[in-house]
Structure formats: structure tokens, C-alpha cells
Coordinates of C-alpha atoms and ligand atoms in Angstrom, one line a residue:
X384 CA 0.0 0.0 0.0
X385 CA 1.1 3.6 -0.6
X386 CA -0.2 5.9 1.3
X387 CA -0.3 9.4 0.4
X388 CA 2.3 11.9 2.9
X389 CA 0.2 14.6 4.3
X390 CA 2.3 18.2 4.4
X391 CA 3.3 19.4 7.1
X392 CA 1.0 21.9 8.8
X393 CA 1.8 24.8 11.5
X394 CA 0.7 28.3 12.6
X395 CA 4.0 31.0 13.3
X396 CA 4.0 34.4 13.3
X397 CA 5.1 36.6 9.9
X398 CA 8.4 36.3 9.4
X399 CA 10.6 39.0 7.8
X400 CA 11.2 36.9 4.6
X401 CA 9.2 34.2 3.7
X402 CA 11.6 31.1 1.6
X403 CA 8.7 29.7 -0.2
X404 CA 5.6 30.8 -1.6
X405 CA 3.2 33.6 0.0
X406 CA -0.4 33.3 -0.4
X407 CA -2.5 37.0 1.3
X408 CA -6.4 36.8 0.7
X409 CA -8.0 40.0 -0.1
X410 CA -10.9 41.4 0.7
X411 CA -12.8 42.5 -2.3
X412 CA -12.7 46.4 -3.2
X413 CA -11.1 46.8 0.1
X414 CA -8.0 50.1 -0.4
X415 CA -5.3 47.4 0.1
X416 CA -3.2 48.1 4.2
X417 CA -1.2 46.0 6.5
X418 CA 1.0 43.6 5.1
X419 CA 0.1 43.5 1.7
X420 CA 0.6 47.2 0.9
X421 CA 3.8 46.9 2.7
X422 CA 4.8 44.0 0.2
X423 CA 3.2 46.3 -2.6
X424 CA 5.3 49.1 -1.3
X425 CA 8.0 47.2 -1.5
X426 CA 7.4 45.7 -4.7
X427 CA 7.4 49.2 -6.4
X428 CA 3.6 48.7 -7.2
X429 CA 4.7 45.5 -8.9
X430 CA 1.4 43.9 -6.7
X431 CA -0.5 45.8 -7.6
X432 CA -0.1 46.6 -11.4
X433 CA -0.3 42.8 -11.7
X434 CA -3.3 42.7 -10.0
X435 CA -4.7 45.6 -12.2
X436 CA -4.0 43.3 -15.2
X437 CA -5.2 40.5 -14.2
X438 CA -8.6 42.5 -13.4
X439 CA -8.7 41.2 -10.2
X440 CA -10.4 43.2 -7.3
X441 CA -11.1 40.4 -4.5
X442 CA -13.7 39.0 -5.5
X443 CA -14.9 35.8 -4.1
X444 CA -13.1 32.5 -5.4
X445 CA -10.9 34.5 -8.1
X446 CA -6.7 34.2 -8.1
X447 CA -4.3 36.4 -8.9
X448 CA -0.4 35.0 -9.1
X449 CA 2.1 37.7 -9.3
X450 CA 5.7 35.8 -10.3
X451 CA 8.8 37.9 -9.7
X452 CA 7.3 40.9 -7.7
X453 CA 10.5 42.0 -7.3
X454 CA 14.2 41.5 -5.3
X455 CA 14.1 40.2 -1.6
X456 CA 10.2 39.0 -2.2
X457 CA 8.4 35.9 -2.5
X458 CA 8.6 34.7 -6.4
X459 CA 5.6 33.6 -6.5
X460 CA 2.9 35.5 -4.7
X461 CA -0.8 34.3 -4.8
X462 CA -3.5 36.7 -4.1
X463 CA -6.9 34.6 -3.5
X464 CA -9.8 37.2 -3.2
X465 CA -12.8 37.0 -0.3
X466 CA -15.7 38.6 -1.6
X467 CA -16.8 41.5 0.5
X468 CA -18.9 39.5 3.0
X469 CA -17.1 38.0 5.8
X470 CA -16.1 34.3 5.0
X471 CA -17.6 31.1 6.3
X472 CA -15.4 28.5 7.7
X473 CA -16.0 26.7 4.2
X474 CA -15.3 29.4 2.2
X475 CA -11.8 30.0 4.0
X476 CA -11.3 26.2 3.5
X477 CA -11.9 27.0 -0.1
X478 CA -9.7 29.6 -0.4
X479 CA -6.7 27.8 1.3
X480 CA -7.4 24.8 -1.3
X481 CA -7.0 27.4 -3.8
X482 CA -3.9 28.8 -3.0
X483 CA -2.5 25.2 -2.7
X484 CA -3.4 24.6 -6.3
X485 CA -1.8 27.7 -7.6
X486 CA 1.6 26.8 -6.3
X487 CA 1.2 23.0 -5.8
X488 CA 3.7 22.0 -8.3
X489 CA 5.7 25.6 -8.6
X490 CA 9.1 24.3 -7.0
X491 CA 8.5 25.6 -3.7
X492 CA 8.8 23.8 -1.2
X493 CA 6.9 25.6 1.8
X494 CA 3.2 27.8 1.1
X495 CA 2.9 30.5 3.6
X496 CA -0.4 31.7 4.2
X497 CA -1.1 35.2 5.7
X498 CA -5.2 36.4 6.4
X499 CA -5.7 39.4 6.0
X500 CA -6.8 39.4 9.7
X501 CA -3.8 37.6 10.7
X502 CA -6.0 35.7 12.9
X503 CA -5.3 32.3 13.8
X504 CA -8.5 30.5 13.4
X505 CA -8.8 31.7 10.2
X506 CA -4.9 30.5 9.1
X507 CA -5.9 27.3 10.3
X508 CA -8.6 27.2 8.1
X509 CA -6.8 28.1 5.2
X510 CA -4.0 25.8 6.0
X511 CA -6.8 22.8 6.5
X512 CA -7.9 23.7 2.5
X513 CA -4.3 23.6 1.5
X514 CA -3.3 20.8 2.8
X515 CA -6.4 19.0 1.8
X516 CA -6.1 19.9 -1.9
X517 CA -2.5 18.8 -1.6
X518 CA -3.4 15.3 -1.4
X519 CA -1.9 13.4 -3.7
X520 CA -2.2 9.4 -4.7
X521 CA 1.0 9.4 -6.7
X522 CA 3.0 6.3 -4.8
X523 CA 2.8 4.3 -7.5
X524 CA 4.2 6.4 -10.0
X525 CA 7.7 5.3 -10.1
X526 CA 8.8 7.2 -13.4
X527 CA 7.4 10.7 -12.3
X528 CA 9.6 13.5 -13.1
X529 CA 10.5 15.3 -10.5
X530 CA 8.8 18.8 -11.9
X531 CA 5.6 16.6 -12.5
X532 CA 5.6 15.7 -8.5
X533 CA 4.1 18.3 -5.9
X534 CA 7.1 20.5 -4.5
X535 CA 5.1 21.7 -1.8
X536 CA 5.5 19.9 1.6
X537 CA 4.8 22.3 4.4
X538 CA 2.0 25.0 5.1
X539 CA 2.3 27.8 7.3
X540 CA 0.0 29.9 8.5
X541 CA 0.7 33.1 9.7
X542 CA -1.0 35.0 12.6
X543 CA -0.6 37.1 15.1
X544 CA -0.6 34.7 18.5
X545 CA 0.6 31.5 17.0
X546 CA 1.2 29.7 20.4
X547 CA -1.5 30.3 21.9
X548 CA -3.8 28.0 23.5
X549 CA -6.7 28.9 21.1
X550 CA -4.3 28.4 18.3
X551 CA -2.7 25.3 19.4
X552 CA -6.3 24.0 19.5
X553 CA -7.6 25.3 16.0
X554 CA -5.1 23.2 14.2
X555 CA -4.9 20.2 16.5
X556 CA -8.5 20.1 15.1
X557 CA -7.6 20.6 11.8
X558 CA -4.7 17.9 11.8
X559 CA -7.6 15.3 13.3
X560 CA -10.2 16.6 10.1
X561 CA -6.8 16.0 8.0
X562 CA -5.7 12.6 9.2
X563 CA -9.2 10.9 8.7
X564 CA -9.5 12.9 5.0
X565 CA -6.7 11.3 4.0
X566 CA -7.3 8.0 5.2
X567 CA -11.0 7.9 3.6
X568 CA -9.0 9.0 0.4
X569 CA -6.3 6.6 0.4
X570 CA -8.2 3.6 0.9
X571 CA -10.4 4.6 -2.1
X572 CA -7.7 4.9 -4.6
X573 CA -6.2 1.5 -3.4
X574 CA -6.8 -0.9 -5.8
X575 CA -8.7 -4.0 -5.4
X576 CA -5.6 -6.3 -5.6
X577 CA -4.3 -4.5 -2.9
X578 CA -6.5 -3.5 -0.5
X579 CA -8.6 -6.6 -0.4
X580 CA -10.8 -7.2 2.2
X581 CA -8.6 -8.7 5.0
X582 CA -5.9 -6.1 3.8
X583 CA -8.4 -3.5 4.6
X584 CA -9.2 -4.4 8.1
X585 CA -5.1 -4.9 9.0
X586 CA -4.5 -1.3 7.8
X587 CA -7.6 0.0 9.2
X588 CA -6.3 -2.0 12.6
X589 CA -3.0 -0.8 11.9
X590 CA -4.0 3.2 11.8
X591 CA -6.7 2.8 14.6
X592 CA -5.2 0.7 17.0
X593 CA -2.5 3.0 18.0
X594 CA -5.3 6.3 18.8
X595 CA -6.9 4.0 21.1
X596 CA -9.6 2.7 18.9
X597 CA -10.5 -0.7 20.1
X598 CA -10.4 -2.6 16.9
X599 CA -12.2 -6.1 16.2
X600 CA -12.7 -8.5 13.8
X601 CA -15.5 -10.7 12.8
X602 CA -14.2 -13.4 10.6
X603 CA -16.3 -16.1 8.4
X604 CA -15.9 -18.8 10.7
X605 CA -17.7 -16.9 13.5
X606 CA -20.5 -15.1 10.5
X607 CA -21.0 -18.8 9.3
X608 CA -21.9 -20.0 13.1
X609 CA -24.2 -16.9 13.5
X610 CA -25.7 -17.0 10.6
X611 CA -24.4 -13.9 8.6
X612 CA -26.3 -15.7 5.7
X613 CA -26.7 -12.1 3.7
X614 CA -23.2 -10.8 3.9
X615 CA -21.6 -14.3 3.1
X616 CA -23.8 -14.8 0.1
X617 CA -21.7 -11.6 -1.2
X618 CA -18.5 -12.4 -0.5
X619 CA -19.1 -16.4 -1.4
X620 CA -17.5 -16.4 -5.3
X621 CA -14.2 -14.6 -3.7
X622 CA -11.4 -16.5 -2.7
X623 CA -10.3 -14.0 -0.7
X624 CA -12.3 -13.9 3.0
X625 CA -15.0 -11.3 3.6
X626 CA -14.7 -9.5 7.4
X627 CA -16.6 -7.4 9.2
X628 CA -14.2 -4.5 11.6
X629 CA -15.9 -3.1 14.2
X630 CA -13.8 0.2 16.1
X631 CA -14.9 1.3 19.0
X632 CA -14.0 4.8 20.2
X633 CA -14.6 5.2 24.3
X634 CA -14.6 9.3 24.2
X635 CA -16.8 9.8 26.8
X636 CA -17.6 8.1 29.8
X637 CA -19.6 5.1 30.6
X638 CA -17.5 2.7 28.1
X639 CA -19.3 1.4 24.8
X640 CA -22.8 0.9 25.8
X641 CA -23.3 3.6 27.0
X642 CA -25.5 5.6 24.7
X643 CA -23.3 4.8 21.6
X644 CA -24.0 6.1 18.0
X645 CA -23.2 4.0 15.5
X646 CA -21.7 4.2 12.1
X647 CA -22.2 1.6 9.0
X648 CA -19.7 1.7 6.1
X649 CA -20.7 -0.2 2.8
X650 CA -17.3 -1.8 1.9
X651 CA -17.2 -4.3 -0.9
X652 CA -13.6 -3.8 -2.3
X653 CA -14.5 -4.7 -5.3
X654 CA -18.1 -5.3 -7.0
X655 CA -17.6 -7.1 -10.6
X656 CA -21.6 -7.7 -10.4
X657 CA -20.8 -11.3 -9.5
X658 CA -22.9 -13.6 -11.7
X659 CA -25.0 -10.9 -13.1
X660 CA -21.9 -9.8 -14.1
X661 CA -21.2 -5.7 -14.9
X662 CA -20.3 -4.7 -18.1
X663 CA -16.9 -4.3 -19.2
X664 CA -16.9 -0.4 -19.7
X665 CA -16.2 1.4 -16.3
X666 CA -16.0 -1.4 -14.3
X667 CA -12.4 -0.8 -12.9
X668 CA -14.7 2.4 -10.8
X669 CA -15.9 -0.6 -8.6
X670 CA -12.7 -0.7 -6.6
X671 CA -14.4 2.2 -4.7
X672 CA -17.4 0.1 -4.1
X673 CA -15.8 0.2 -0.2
X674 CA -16.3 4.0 -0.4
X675 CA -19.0 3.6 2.4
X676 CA -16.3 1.8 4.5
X677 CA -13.5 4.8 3.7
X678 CA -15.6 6.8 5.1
X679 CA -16.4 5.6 8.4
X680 CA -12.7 4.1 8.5
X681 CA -11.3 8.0 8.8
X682 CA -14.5 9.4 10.7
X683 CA -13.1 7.4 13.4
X684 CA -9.8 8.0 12.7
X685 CA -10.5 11.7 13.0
X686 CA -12.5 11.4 16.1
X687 CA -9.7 9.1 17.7
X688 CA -7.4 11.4 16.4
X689 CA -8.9 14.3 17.6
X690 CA -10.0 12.6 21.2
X691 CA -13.6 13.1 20.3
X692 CA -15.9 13.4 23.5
X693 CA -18.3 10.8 22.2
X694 CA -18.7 7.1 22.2
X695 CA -18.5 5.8 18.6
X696 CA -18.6 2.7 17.3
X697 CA -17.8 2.4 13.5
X698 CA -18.9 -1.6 11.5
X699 CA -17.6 -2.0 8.0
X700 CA -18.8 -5.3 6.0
X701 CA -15.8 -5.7 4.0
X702 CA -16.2 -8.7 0.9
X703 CA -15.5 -9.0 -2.7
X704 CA -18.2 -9.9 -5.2
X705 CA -16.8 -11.9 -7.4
X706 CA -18.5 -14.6 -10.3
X707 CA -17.2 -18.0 -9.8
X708 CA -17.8 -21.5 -9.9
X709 CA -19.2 -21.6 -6.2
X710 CA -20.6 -17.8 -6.3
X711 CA -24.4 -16.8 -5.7
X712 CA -27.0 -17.1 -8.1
X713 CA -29.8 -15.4 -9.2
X714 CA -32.7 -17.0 -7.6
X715 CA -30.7 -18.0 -4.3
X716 CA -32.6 -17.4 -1.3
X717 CA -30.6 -17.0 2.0
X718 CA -31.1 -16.1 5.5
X719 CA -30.1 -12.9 6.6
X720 CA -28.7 -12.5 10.5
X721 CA -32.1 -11.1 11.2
X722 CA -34.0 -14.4 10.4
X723 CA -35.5 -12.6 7.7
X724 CA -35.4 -14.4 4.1
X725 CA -34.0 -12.9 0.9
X726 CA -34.3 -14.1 -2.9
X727 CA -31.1 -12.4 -4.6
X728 CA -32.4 -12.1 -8.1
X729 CA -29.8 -9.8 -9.4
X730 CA -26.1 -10.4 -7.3
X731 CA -25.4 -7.3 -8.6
X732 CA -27.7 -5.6 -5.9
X733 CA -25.1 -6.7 -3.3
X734 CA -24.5 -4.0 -1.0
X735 CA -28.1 -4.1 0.9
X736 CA -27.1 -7.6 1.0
X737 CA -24.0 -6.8 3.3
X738 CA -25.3 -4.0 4.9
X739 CA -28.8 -5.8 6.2
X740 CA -26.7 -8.0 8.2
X741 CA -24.0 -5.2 9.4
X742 CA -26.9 -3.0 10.6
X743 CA -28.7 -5.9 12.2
X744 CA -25.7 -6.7 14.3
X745 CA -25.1 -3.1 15.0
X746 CA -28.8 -3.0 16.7
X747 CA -28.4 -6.5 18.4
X748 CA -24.7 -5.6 20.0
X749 CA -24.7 -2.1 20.5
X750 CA -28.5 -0.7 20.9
X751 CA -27.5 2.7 19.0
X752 CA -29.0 6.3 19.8
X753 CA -29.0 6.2 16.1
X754 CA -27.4 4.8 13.3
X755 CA -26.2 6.0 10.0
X756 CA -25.0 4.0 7.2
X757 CA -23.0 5.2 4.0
X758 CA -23.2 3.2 0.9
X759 CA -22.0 3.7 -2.6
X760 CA -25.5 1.8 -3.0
X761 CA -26.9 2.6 -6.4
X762 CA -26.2 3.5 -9.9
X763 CA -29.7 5.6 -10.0
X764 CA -28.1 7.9 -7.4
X765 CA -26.4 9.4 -10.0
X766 CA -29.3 9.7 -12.4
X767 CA -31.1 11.3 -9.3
X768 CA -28.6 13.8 -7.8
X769 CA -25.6 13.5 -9.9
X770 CA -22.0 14.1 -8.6
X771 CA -22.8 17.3 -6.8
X772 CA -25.1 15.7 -3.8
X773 CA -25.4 12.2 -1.8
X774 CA -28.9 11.1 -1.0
X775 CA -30.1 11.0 2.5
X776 CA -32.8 8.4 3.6
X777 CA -34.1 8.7 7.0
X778 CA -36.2 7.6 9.2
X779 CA -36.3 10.8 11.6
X780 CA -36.4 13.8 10.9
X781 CA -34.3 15.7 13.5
X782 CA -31.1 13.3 12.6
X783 CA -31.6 14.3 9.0
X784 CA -31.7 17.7 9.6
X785 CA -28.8 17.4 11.8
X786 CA -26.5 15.9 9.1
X787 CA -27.9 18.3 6.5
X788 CA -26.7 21.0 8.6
X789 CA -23.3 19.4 9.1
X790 CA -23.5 18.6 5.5
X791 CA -24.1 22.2 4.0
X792 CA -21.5 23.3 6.6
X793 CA -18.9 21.6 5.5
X794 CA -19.5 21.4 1.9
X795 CA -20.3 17.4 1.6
X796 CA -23.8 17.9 -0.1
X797 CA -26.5 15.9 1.1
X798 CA -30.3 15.8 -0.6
X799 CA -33.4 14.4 1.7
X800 CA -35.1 11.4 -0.6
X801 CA -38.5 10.1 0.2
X802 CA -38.9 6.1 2.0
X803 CA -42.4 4.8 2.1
X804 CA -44.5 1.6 2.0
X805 CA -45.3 2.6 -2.1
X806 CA -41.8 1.8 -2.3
X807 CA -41.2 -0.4 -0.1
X808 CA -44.1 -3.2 -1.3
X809 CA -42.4 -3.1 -4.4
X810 CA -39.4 -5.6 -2.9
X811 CA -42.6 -8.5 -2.1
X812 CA -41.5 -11.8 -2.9
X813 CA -43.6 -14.9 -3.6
X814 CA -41.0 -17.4 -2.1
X815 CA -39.0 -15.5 0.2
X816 CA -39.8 -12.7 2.8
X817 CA -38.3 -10.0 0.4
X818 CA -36.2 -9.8 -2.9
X819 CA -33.2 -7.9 -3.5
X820 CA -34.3 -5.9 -6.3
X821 CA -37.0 -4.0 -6.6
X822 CA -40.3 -5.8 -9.3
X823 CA -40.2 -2.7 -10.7
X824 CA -37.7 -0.4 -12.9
X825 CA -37.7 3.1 -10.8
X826 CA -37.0 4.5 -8.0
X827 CA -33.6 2.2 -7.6
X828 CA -32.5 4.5 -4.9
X829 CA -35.6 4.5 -2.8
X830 CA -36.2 1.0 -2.9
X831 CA -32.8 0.4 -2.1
X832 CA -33.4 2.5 1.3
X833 CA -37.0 1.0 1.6
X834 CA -34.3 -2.5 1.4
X835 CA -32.4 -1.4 4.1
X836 CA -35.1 -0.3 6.0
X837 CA -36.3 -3.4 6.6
X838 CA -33.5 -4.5 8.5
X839 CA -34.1 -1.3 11.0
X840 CA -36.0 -2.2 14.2
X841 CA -38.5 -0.6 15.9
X842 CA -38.0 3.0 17.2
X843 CA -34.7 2.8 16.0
X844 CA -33.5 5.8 14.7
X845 CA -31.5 5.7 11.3
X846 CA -30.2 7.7 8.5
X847 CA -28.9 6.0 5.1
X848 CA -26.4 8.0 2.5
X849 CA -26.4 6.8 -0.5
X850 CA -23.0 8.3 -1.7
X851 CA -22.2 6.7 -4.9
X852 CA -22.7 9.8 -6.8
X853 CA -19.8 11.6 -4.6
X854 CA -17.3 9.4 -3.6
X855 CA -15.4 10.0 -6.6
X856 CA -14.9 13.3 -8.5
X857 CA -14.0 12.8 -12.7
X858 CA -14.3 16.3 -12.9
X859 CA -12.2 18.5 -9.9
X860 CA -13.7 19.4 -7.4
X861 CA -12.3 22.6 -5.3
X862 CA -11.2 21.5 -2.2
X863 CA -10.0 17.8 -3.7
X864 CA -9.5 18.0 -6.8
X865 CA -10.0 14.5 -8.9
X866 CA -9.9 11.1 -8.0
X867 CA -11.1 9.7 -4.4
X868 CA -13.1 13.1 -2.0
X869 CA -13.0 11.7 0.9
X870 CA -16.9 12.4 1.4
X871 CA -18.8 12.4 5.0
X872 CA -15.4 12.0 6.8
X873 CA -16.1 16.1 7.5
X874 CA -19.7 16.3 7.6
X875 CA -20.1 13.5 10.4
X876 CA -17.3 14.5 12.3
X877 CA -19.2 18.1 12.4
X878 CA -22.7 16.0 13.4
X879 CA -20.9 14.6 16.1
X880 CA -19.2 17.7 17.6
X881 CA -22.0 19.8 17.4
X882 CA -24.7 17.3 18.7
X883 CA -23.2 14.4 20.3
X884 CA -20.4 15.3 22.6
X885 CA -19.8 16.8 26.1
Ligands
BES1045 N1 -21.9 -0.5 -6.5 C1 -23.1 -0.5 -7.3 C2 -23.7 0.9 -7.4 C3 -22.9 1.9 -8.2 C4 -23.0 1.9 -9.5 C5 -22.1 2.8 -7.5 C6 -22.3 2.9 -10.2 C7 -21.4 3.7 -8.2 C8 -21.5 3.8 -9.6 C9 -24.1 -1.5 -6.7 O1 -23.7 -2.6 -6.1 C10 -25.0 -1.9 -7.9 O2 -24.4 -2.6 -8.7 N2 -26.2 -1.5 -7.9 C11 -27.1 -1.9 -8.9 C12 -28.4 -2.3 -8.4 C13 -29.4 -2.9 -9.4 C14 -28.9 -4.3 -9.8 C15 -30.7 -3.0 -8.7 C16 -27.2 -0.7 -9.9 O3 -27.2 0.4 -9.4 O4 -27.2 -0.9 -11.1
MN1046 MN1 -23.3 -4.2 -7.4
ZN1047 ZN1 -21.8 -2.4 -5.2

């Protein structure tokens, strides 16, 4: 495995000369003071006149580089505008991404990042964006050029109290968003030969274990005597062993019963279809089938990480659906943990599958205050919302509007879908208590939930995100660019903090 090196991040105050790249934002239409007309100043009105030519007044998400601004300053100086409003935390986030990009590859070495307020919660945030844009999946590249690699490798923030407590605490914070973001994103790009299922659950041990997440495993033998009949159905053409991990983060008192929430990852490291076997085109995308997974895998690792004051418990169903000579076919019927029967008439439809019996354990061992569950679920997610939103399916109303929140805050877009027994009839089956599919053609999404639902018991409270749609970004995206987002690892650690801990 090659995991991706994070930059190093730190808050100091400005320095006289800055050896690396300087990045000011800038408020929009604002008569320029401080330390940038100093710099201007000293420039001659370099700064500025590039500024002027580059018709750039500030405004909100629009850069300005100024190279070679003159002797004794920075070569390459980024100006990232603000907007005239006062930022959101998201939007300073943004900016610091921003900034990142411009000089990513540039040579230099370190990014130095001044506010305009040369406050420190606000470096921090910019210096969280940075560093999250300057993630990079490249370890496998072996014949990179050296111009072609990112030269950047430490942000700096600059502010006026840097070793404060206040400071000290805003990017402790940060570093604990960071460490999870990069997990979720690394274990995404691994490829399926690599990070098969058991691989999974050693490095997710591996990167727990030592933040004092109490790390398990459930193995086939033990599924098999308990009758884990969905999950195994899954994972039955592999030759490689499914497993389910479950962590368990004691932040606040009581131990792990008490009062736990609970969250569900989706984690099939790769999804060929199995016997109703995917089409050639595209298919290689299926190695992020575990996207669910990667997500709860770094929203504990940022919790641990950060010494959340909650107690978490996070369950991953990792398999491998593979066709074989001794996988599942359509038509099978097997017996899900629950008791509850299921006719798999399309082994494509594989995740429910896994996830009935993950949830149904999660209820069983751990009574939840609530559960959610991410799943990179359905194909007609993206016909629904696209790459721009993940669906949210839920049972209660103040949990959904609780992660919407966290969700809008944080920029991980969530959409409320609809559940309901119109739905939900459509999975009837004539020889089993359900089917895996849906009888009819639409919906896929919703009767997916309405699949899932059925595994959720009474008075249980629940939320489902179907993430497929967002897991991924083809085209970039402005705070990760392409390639695996790292989605919900933010968002949840937000629901948590603001609802769940103290
Ligand atoms: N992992 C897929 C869903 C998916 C498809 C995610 C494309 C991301 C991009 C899931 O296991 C699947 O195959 N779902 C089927 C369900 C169908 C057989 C009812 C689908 O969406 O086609
Ligand atoms: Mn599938
Ligand atoms: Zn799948």
C-alpha cells in the first residue's frame, strides 16, 4: 500500500522573509493596508499593477499570481480574493485549497499563508484547505519526473498569537479533520488487488489501534456459526475472505454501551456484479465500491485522532463480489442475520445484502441512539442527484436535519429522498420474505433505502447516505480536486461535535 504523505502543517508568526511561496487573501474592493501594501510598497507597485491586469479586485473565489514581484520577495505571490462578505469557515477552506493549487507544483517547497486578519483560526482554516487539496495518490508512479511531482510539503500559517492555546487547539483540530481525510482517500484509490478485504481491516487496525480505537474483527468462521447468511452470500464467489471490523472509540464516559452512535460503512472492495456480471466499460470504478467503508474508517480516525468526547462505534462489512464457480446465483434465497429471508435475483444488488446484516448486528450488540449508514448503494443515485449531492434516507427527521446541517457546513452535499411503503411493497417476494431488487424499474434509490429499511428495528433511529454519486470526482472538485473526495469524513465529524459530545 502507498499511502499518500500529508504536508506538514503549522501556525508561526510573519516572518521578515518568507523562503517559499506567500499566499494573502484580499478582501474585495477593500484600499489594500497591512501587510500587503507593505509588500506592494515594497514591490514598487509590482502587486498591484499585476493585479490591475489581471482585473482582479477580490472577489470571491478569483486568483491572482504575481511571479517575480521583485528583489528580496516571495517569487511567486498568490493573491486569492474573499468577496466583500465575511467568510464562512467553508469558504476560508476553499480559499486555502485554492492557493494550494496555484503553487502545488511551482518548486517551492513551503506555502505561507497570511489572512488578512492575521487571525489564527482563520490561518488554520486556510492551511486545513491547503493541505487537503495537496493530497496526492501518486506512490505508485515510479517514473514521475521530478517537476511533475508536488514540490510543496509544508504550510504555514501566519498570525498574530501563534502559540496560543486557542491556536494550538484550532489546528490540532484541523490535523484530526486531515488525518481521517486522507485515510478515507487513500483507501479509495487502493486498488482492489491490494487492499482486499482482510488487507483493509489490518490497515484500518494498523491506523486505529495505536489512537486508542478498540479494533475487532469478525471473521467467516464466526459469521457462518451466526448466521451472517446475507453478507456471506456476497462475498461467497471470492477466494479471498469477507470480514466485518468493528472500532470502537470510548470518548466519553460510561464505556461502549453507554449511549453509543453508531456508524455503517458499505465496503465491498470490489463489486464485478458477481454472476449478473457488470459490463466491461467502467468497471475498474468498482474498486471504490468500499467508499461507504472509507468513510467511516477516517470518521473514526479523525474522532480518535482528535480525542472526540463521544462514544462511537464504527462496522464496515468488507467482501468482494466476485463470479465463480461456487458464487451466488440469481434466484438463491438466503437467511439474513435477522432471520428474515432474501431471494437475490440480481447479485449485482449486493450491497443491501452486506449492509442488512451489518446493521442488524449493529442494533443486536450495540442498541444505538442512532445509526447512519454510507453506501456507494446505487447507480440511480447518480441519475437522481448527480456528482454534486449524496442522497439522505431517513427515518427521523431531526437526525436528517442534523446531518444536513453538518453537510451544508462543511461542503459534503446531502439531498433528503422520500422512504415509504409505495416503495417499499415493491421488494414482495412470492418465495422469500423479500427480494433484492426491486419488481419494478424506478425508484432504484428508494427501494434500495426502503431494502435497508427493513433491516431497522422498531424506534430505531437511522439515516442512510447513499454516496455513490460523490465518492469520486472525474471532474475537480475545489477543495480535492479528482480522483477519491474523501466524502462524509467532515460532515459527520461536524454532526458529532456539534450534537453528540460533552
Ligand atoms: N456498487 C453498485 C452501485 C454503483 C454503480 C455505484 C455505479 C457507483 C457507480 C451497486 O452494487 C450496484 O451494482 N447496484 C445496482 C443495483 C441494481 C442491480 C438494482 C445498480 O445500481 O445498477
Ligand atoms: Mn453491485
Ligand atoms: Zn456495489
Amino acid at each position: 500500500m502507498t499511502p499518500a504523505s500529508m504536508p506538514s502543517i503549522s501556525l508561526s508568526s510573519v516572518p521578515e522573509s518568507f523562503p517559499g511561496a506567500l499566499a494573502l487573501t484580499v478582501v474585495e474592493d477593500k484600499p489594500w493596508s497591512g501587510r500587503l501594501a507593505t509588500l506592494d510598497e515594497a514591490s514598487g507597485g509590482a502587486i498591484r499593477r499585476a493585479a490591475e491586469a489581471g482585473r482582479f479586485r477580490g472577489e470571491k473565489g478569483k486568483i491572482q499570481l504575481v511571479l517575480g514581484a521583485g528583489e528580496g520577495l516571495p517569487a511567486r505571490i498568490v493573491l486569492c480574493g474573499m468577496g466583500k462578505e465575511s467568510p464562512s469557515l467553508l469558504d476560508l477552506n476553499r480559499a486555502g485549497a485554492q492557493m494550494l493549487a496555484t503553487v502545488a507544483t511551482s518548486g517551492d517547497e513551503s506555502l505561507y499563508i497570511l489572512p488578512h486578519d492575521a487571525n489564527a483560526a482563520t490561518a488554520a482554516l486556510l492551511v486545513e484547505g491547503a493541505a487537503m487539496r495537496s493530497y496526492r495518490f501518486d506512490g505508485y508512479r515510479t517514473r514521475l519526473k521530478d517537476e511533475q511531482r508536488q514540490s510543496v510539503t509544508s504550510i504555514v500559517g501566519l498570525c498574530d498569537n501563534p502559540s496560543s492555546a486557542a491556536a494550538d487547539d484550532n489546528l490540532a483540530q484541523a490535523a484530526g479533520r486531515l488525518a481521517g481525510h486522507y485515510l478515507a482517500r487513500d483507501l479509495k484509490h487502493e486498488p482492489a488487488n491490494v487492499l482486499h478485504p482482510m488487507a483493509f481491516a489490518e490497515r484500518v487496525r494498523a491506523e486505529l489501534e495505536p489512537l486508542g480505537v478498540e479494533v475487532t474483527l469478525i471473521d467467516e468462521a464466526r459469521m457462518k456459526k451466526e448466521g451472517w447468511g446475507s453478507l456471506l452470500g456476497v462475498g461467497q464467489g471470492s477466494i479471498r475472505d469477507s470480514v466485518v471490523v468493528a472500532m470502537h472509540w470510548k470518548g466519553a464516559s460510561g464505556g461502549v454501551h453507554k449511549d453509543p452512535i453508531c456508524f455503517v460503512g458499505k465496503g465491498v472492495c470490489f463489486d464485478t456484479g458477481g454472476i449478473s456480471l457488470k459490463p466491461a466499460g467502467g468497471m475498474e470504478d468498482m474498486k471504490w465500491d468500499m467508499g461507504g467503508a472509507a468513510a467511516v474508517s477516517g470518521l473514526m480516525k479523525t474522532l480518535a485522532t482528535r480525542k472526540a468526547k463521544a462514544n462511537v462505534v464504527g462496522l464496515i462489512g468488507l467482501v468482494e463480489n466476485m463470479p465463480d464457480g461456487n458464487a451466488q446465483r440469481p434466484g438463491d434465497i438466503v437467511t439474513s442475520l435477522s432471520g428474515q429471508t432474501i431471494q437475490v435475483l440480481n447479485t449485482d444488488a449486493e450491497g443491501r445484502l452486506v449492509l442488512a446484516d451489518v446493521l442488524w448486528h449493529a442494533q443486536e450488540q450495540y442498541r444505538p441512539r442512532f445509526i447512519v449508514d454510507l453506501a456507494t448503494l446505487t447507480g440511480a443515485m447518480l441519475v437522481a442527484l448527480g456528482m454534486e449531492k449524496a442522497g439522505l434516507f431517513s427515518n427521523d427527521d431531526e437526525l436528517a436535519a442534523q446531518i444536513h446541517d453538518a453537510s451544508e457546513a462543511t461542503g459534503e452535499y446531502v439531498w433528503r429522498m422520500p422512504l415509504g411503503e409505495e416503495y417499499n411493497k415493491m421488494l414482495d417476494s412470492k418465495e422469500a420474505d423479500m427480494r433484492n431488487i426491486s419488481a419494478g424499474r424506478w425508484g432504484g434509490s428508494i427501494t434500495a433505502a426502503c431494502f435497508l429499511e427493513r433491516f431497522i428495528q422498531k424506534d430505531q433511529k437511522w439515516a442512510h447516505m447513499d454516496v455513490a454519486g460523490v465518492v469520486w470526482a472525474d471532474k475537480a472538485k475545489p477543495m480535492v480536486g479528482t480522483g477519491a473526495t474523501g466524502f462524509a469524513v467532515r460532515s459527520l465529524n461536524k454532526l458529532v461535535q456539534d450534537h453528540y459530545e460533552g
